[in-house]
CSV table of C-alpha atoms in Angstrom, one decimal:
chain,number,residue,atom,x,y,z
A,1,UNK,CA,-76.8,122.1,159.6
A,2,UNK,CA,-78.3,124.9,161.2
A,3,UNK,CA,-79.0,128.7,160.9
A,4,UNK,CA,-77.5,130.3,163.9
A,5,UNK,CA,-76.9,133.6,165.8
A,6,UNK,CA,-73.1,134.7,164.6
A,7,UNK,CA,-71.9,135.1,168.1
A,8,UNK,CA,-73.6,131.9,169.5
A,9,UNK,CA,-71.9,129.8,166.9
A,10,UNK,CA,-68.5,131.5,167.3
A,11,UNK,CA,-69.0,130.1,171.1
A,12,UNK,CA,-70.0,126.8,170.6
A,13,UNK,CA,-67.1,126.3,167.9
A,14,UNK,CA,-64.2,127.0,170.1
A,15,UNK,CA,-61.4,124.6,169.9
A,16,UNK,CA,-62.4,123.6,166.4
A,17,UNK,CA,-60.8,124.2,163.0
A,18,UNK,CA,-63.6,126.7,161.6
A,19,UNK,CA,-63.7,126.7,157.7
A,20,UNK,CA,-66.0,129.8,156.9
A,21,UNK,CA,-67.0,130.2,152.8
A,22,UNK,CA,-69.7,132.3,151.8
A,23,UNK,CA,-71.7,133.9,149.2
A,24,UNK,CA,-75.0,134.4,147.6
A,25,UNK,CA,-75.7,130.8,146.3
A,26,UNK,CA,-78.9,132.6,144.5
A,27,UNK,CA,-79.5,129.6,141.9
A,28,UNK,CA,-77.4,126.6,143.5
A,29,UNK,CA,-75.1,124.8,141.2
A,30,UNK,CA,-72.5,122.2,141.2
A,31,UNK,CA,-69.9,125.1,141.1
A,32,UNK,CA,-71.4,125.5,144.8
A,33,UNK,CA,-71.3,122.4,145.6
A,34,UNK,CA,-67.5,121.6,144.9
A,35,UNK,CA,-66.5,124.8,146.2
A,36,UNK,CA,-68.4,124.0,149.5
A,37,UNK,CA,-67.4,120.1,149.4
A,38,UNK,CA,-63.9,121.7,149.0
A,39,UNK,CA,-64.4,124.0,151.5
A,40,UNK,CA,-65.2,121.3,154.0
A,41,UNK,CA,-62.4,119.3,153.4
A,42,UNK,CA,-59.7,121.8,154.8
A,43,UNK,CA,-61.3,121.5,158.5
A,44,UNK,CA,-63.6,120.1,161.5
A,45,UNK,CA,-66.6,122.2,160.7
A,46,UNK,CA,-67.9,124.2,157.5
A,47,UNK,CA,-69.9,127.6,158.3
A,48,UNK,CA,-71.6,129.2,155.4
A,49,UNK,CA,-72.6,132.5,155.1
A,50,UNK,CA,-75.2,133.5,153.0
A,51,UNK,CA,-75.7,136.9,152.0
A,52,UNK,CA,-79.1,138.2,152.8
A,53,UNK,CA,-81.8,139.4,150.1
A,54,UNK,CA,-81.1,142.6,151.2
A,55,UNK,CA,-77.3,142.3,150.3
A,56,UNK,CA,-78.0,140.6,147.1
A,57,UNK,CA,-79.8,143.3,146.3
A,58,UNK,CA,-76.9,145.4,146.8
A,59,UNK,CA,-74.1,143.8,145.1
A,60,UNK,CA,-75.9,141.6,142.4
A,61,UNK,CA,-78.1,142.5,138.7
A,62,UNK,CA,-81.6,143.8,139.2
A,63,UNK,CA,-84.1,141.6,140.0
A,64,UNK,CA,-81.8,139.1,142.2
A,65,UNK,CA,-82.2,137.5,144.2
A,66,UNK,CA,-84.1,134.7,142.6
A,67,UNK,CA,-84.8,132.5,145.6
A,68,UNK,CA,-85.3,134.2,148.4
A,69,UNK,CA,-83.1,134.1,151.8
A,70,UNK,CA,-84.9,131.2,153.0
A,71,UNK,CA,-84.7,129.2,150.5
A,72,UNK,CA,-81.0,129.6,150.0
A,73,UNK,CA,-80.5,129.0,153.3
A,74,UNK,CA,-82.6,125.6,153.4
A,75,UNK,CA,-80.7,124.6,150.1
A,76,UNK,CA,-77.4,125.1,151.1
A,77,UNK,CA,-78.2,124.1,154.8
A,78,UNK,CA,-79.4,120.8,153.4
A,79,UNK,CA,-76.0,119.7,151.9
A,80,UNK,CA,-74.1,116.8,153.8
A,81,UNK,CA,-71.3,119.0,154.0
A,82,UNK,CA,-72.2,122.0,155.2
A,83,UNK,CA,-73.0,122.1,159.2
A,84,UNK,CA,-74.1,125.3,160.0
A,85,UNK,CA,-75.1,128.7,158.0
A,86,UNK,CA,-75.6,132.1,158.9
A,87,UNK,CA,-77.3,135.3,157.2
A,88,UNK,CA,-75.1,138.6,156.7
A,89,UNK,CA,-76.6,141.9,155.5
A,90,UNK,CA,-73.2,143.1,155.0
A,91,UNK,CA,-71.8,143.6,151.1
A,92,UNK,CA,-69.3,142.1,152.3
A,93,UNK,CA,-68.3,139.1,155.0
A,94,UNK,CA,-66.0,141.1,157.0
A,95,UNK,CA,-68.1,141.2,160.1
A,96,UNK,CA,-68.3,137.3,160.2
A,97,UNK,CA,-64.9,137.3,159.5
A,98,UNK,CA,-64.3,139.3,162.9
A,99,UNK,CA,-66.7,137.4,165.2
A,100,UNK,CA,-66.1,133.9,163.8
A,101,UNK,CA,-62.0,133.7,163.6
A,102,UNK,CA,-62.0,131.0,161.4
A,103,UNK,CA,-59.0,128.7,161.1
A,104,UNK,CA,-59.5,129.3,157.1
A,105,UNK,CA,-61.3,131.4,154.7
A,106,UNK,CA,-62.1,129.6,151.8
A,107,UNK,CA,-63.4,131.0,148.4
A,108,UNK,CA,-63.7,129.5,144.8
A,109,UNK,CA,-61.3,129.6,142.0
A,110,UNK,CA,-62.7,133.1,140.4
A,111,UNK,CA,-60.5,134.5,143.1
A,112,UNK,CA,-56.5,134.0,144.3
A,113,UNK,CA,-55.1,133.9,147.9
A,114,UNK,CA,-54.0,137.4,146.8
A,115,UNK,CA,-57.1,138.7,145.4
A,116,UNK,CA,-59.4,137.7,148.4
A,117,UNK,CA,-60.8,141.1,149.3
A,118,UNK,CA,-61.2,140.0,153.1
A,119,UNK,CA,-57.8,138.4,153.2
A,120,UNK,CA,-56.5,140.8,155.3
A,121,UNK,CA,-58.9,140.5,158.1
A,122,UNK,CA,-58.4,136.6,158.1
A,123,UNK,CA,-54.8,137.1,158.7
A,124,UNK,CA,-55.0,139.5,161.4
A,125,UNK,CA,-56.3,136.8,163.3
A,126,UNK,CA,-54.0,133.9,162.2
A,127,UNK,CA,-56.2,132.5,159.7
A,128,UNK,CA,-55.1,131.2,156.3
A,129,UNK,CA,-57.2,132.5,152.8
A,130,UNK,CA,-57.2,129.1,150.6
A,131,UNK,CA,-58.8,128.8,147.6
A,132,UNK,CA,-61.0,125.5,146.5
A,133,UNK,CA,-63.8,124.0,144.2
A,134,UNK,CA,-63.5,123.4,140.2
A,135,UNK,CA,-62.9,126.3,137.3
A,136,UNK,CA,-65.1,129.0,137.6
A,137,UNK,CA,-67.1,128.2,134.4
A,138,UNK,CA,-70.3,127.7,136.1
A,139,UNK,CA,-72.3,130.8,137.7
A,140,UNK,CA,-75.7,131.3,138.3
A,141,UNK,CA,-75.6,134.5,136.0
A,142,UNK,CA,-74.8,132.1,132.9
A,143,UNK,CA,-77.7,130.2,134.2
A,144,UNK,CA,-80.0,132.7,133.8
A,145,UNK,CA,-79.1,133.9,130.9
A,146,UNK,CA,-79.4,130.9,129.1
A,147,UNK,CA,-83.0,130.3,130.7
A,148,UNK,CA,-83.9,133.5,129.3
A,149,UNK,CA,-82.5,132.2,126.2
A,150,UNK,CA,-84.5,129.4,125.7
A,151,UNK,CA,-87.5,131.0,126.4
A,152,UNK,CA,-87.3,133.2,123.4
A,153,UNK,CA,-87.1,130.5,121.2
């Protein structure tokens, strides 16, 4: 469970059946946590990438990220099944996609194996998209919002 270089890891992983999920994991949830347990399951080692503050910023509401990089990395690195993590500054993962050649892709359940925006990538390489975790009825935007909530009552 460690934060490493991208092209280091991709090294030290061959001959393994790489399961690569990602995302921002601002406010960690059990969403994230089945989706990653999940994740794990379909192969020999789970790599998470973690979108940067600075791609947060990008892609998510104003005023996110909440936690910063490093704590989301030391959060998510913590978890039992996650063994190794990785920063992108990328909107998108495509760039890990490309170095790491994972065996599978895995997202959660807000998307399909069609709908994956980075399936194509993964399957130039011979990877497989599969999707895992519970129903997407937990997200760290609910979260807020009903922190916010509370506090005006």
């Amino acid at each position: 469970m460690k934060l490493r270089g991208l092209e280091q890891l991709a090294e030290s992983l061959s001959g393994k059946k790489v399961v690569l999920a990602n995302g921002c994991f601002d406010i960690l949830h059990v969403g994230h946590l089945r989706y990653l347990k999940g994740a794990r399951s379909l192969g020999d080692v789970l790599v998470v990438a973690i979108n940067s503050d600075q791609s947060v910023r990008a892609i998510k509401d104003p005023g996110r990220p909440i936690l910063d990089e490093h704590e989301r990395v030391a959060l998510v690195s913590a978890l039992e099944c996650v063994d190794y993590v990785v920063l992108f500054d990328e909107p998108d993962v495509t760039r890990v996609l490309k170095t790491l050649r994972p065996a599978v892709h895995a997202k959660g359940t807000d998307y399909t194996e069609e709908t994956v925006p980075e399936r194509d990538v993964v399957r130039a390489h011979g990877g497989d998209v599969r999707i895992t975790g519970d129903a997407k009825d937990h997200s760290t935007r609910e979260i807020i919002q009903r922190i916010l909530e509370k506090s005006r009552t």
